[in-house]
Short mmCIF file of C-alpha atoms in Angstrom, two decimals:
data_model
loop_
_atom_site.label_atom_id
_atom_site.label_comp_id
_atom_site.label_asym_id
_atom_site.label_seq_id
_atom_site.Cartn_x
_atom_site.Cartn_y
_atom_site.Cartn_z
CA UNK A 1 10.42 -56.77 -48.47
CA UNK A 2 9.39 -59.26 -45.68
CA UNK A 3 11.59 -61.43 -43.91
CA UNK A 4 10.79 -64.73 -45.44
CA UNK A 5 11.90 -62.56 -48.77
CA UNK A 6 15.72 -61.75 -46.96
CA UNK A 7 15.51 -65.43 -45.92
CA UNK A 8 15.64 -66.34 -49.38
CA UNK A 9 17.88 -63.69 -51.00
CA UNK A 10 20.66 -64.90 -47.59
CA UNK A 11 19.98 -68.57 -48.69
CA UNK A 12 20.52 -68.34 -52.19
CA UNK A 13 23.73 -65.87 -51.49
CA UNK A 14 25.18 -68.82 -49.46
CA UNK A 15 24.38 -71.16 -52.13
CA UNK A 16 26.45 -68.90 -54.76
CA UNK A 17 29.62 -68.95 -52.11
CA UNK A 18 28.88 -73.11 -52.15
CA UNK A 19 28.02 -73.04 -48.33
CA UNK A 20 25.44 -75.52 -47.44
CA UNK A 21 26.55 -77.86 -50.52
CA UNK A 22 26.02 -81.08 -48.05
CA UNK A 23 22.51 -80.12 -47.37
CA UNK A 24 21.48 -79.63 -51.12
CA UNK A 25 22.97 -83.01 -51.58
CA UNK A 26 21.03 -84.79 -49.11
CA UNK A 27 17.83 -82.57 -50.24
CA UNK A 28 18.69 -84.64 -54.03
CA UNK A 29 19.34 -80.79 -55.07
CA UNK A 30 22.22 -79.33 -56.62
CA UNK A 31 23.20 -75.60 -56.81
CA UNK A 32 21.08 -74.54 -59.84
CA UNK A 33 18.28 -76.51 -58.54
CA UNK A 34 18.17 -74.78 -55.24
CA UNK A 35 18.54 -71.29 -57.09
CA UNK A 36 15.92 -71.95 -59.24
CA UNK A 37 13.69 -73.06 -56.89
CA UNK A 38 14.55 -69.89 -54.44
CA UNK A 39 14.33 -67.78 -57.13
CA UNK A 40 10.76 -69.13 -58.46
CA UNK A 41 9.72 -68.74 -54.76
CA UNK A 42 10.57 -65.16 -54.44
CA UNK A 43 8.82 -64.38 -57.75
CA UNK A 44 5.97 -66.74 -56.76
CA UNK A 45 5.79 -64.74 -53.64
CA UNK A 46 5.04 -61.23 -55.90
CA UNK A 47 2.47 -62.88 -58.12
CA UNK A 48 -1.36 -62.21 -57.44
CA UNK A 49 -2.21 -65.45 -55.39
CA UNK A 50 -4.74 -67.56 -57.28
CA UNK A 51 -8.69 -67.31 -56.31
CA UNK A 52 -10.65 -70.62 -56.11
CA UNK A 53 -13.93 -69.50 -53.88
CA UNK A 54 -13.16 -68.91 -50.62
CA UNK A 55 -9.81 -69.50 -50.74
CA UNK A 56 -6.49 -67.85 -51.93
CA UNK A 57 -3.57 -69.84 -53.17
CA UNK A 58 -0.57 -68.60 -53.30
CA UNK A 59 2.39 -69.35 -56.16
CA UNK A 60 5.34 -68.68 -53.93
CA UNK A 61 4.55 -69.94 -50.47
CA UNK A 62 2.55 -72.81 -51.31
CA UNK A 63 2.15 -74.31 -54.80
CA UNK A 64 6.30 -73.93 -55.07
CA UNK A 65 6.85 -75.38 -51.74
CA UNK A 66 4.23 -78.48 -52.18
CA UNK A 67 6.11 -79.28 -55.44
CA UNK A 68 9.49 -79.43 -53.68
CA UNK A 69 7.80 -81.73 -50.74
CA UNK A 70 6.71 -84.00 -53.53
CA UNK A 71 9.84 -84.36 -55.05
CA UNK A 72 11.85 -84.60 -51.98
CA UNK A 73 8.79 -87.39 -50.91
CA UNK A 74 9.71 -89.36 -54.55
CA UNK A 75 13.17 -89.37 -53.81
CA UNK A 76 13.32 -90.42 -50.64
CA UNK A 77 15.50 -93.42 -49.41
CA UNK A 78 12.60 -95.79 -47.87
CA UNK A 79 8.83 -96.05 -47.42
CA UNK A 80 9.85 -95.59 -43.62
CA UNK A 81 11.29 -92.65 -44.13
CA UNK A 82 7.98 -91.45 -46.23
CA UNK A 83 5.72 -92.36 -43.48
CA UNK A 84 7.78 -90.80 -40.99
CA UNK A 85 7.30 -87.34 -43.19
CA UNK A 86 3.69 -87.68 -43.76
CA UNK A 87 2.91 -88.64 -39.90
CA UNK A 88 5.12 -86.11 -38.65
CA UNK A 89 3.51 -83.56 -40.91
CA UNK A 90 0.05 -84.09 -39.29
CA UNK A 91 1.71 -83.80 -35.59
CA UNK A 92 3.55 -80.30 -36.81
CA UNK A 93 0.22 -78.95 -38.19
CA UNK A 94 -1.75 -80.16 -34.73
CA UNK A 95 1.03 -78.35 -32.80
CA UNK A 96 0.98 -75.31 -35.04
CA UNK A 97 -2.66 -75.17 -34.31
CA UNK A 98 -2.40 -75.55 -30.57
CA UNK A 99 -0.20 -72.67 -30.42
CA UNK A 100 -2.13 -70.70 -32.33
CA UNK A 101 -4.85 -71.45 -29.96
CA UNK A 102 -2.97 -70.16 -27.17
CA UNK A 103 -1.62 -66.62 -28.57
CA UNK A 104 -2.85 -63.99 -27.27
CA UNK A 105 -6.66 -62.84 -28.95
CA UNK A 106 -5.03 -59.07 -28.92
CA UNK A 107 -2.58 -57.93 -31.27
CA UNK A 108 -1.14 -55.26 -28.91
CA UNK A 109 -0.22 -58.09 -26.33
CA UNK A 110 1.71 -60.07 -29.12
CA UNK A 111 5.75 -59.76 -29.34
CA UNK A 112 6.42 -62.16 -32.46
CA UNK A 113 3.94 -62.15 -35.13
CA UNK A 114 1.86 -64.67 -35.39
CA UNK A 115 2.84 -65.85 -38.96
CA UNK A 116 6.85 -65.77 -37.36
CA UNK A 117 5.74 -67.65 -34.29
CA UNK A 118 4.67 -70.36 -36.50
CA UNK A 119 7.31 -70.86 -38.50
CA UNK A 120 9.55 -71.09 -35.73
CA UNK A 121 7.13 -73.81 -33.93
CA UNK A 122 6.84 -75.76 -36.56
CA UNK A 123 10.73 -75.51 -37.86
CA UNK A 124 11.26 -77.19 -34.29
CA UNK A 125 8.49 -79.38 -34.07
CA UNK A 126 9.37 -80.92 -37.68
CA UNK A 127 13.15 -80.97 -36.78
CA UNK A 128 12.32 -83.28 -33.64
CA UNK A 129 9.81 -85.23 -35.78
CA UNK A 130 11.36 -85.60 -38.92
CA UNK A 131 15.16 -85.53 -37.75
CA UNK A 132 16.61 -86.18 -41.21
CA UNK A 133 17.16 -82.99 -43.68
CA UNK A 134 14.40 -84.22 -46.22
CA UNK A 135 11.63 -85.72 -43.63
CA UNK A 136 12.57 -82.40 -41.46
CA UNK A 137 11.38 -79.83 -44.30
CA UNK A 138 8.40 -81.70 -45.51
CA UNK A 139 7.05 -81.97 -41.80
CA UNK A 140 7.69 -78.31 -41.16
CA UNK A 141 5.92 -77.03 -45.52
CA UNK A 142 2.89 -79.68 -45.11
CA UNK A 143 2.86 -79.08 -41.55
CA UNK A 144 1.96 -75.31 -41.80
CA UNK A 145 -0.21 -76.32 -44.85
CA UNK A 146 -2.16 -78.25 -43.23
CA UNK A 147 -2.73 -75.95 -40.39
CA UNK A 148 -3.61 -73.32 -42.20
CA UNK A 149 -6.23 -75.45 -43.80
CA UNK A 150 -7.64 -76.77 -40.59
CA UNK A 151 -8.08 -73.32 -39.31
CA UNK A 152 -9.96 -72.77 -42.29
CA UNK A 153 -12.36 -75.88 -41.78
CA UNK A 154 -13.03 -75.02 -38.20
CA UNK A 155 -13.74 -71.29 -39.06
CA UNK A 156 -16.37 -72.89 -42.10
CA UNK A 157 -17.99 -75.42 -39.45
CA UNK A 158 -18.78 -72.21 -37.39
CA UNK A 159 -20.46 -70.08 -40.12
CA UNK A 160 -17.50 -68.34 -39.88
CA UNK A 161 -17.04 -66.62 -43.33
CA UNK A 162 -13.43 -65.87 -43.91
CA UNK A 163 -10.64 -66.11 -46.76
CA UNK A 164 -8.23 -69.65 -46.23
CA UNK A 165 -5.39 -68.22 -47.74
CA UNK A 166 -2.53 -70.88 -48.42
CA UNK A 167 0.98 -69.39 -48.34
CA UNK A 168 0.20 -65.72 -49.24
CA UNK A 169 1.30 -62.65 -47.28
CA UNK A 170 2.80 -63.60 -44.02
CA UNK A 171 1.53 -67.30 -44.31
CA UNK A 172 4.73 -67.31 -47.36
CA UNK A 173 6.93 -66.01 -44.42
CA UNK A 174 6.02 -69.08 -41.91
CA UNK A 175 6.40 -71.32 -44.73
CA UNK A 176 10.09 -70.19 -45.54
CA UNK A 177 11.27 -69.97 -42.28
CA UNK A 178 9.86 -73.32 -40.95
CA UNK A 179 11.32 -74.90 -43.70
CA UNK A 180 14.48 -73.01 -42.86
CA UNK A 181 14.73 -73.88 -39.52
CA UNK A 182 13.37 -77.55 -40.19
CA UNK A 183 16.56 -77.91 -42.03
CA UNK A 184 19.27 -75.70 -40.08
CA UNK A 185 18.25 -78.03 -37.05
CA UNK A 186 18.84 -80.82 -38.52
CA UNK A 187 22.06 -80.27 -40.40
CA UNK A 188 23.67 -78.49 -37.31
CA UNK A 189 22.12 -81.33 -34.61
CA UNK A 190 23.19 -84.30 -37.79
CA UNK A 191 26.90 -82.90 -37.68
CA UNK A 192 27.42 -82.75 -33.80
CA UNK A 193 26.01 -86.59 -33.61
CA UNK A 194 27.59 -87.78 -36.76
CA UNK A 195 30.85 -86.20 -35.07
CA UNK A 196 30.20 -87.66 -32.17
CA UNK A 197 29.65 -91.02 -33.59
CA UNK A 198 33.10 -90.56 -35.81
CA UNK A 199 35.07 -89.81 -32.68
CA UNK A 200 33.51 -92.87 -31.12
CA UNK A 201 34.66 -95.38 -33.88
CA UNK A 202 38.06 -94.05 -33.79
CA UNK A 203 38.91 -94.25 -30.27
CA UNK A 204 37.70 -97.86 -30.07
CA UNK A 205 39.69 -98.30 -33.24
CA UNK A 206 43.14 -97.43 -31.17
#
């Protein structure tokens, strides 16, 4: 089992136990929802990933995902917000790329894998772009989408004949845990300003 697999078996546990309830609201999810969805990922994750030419699709870690950015995308509260998503998607995937530019060309001299590296990157570069919950997750899913895709254009523009593969094998593992820590950034970072804020009001209020 990989780790973006235990990701989601932890996540849906603490969904059973009703921890993270605030989240799912804000994500326009409720607890059945965000099991389903989990649980459709996971089994998405085991199924065959889907040939179209050169490239691979897979069920779990990136038709799945897509489909939660576009609902998330249709239920957002403003255009602005939207935008924000969309832009900051593009700036996560450049990033993602960038740093995958910079690793290391031998395996033996890496101490994350790759696919892990990425998902963390992009969790954080999505959090700081995206800042709410919702804006947050799509920027870190389209973000490593995208990436993935762009590596695949600039391997094709150099003769360079090699699978794309969207969201299968490890690629399912960056998805999950950029999306994770997309939205574990901003929850956690939300709370301590929205505290903040609260204790604010109430002092001038005395």
């Amino acid at each position: 089992m990989t780790f973006g697999m235990i990701v989601l078996l932890v996540l849906s546990l603490l969904v059973i136990f009703g921890v993270g309830q605030r989240v799912l609201d804000r994500m326009h999810l409720n607890d059945k929802w965000a099991l389903g969805l989990m649980l459709a990922i996971f089994i998405g994750g085991l199924i065959p990933a889907i040939p179209i030419g050169n490239v691979r699709i897979g069920v779990g870690g990136c038709l799945i995902p897509l489909g939660i950015c576009i609902w998330v995308l249709i239920k957002a509260d403003s255009g602005l917000e939207v935008a924000r998503a969309l832009f900051g998607s593009l700036l996560t995937a450049a990033a993602v790329w960038l740093i995958s530019l910079l690793m290391p060309a031998e395996p033996r001299n890496i101490i994350l894998d790759p696919n892990y590296a990425y998902g963390l990157a992009a969790g954080v570069v999505a959090y700081i772009l995206g800042r709410s919950r919702r804006a947050a997750f799509v920027c870190a899913v389209l973000g490593m989408l995208l990436a993935d895709i762009a590596v695949g254009v600039a391997n094709a523009s150099k003769g360079i004949d090699t699978l794309l593969r969207l969201g299968t094998g490890g690629a399912l593992d960056a998805v999950v845990i950029s999306g994770f820590i997309a939205v574990l950034l901003s929850e956690f970072v939300g709370e301590l300003i929205e505290r903040a804020v609260r204790g604010r009001r109430e002092e001038r209020a005395r």
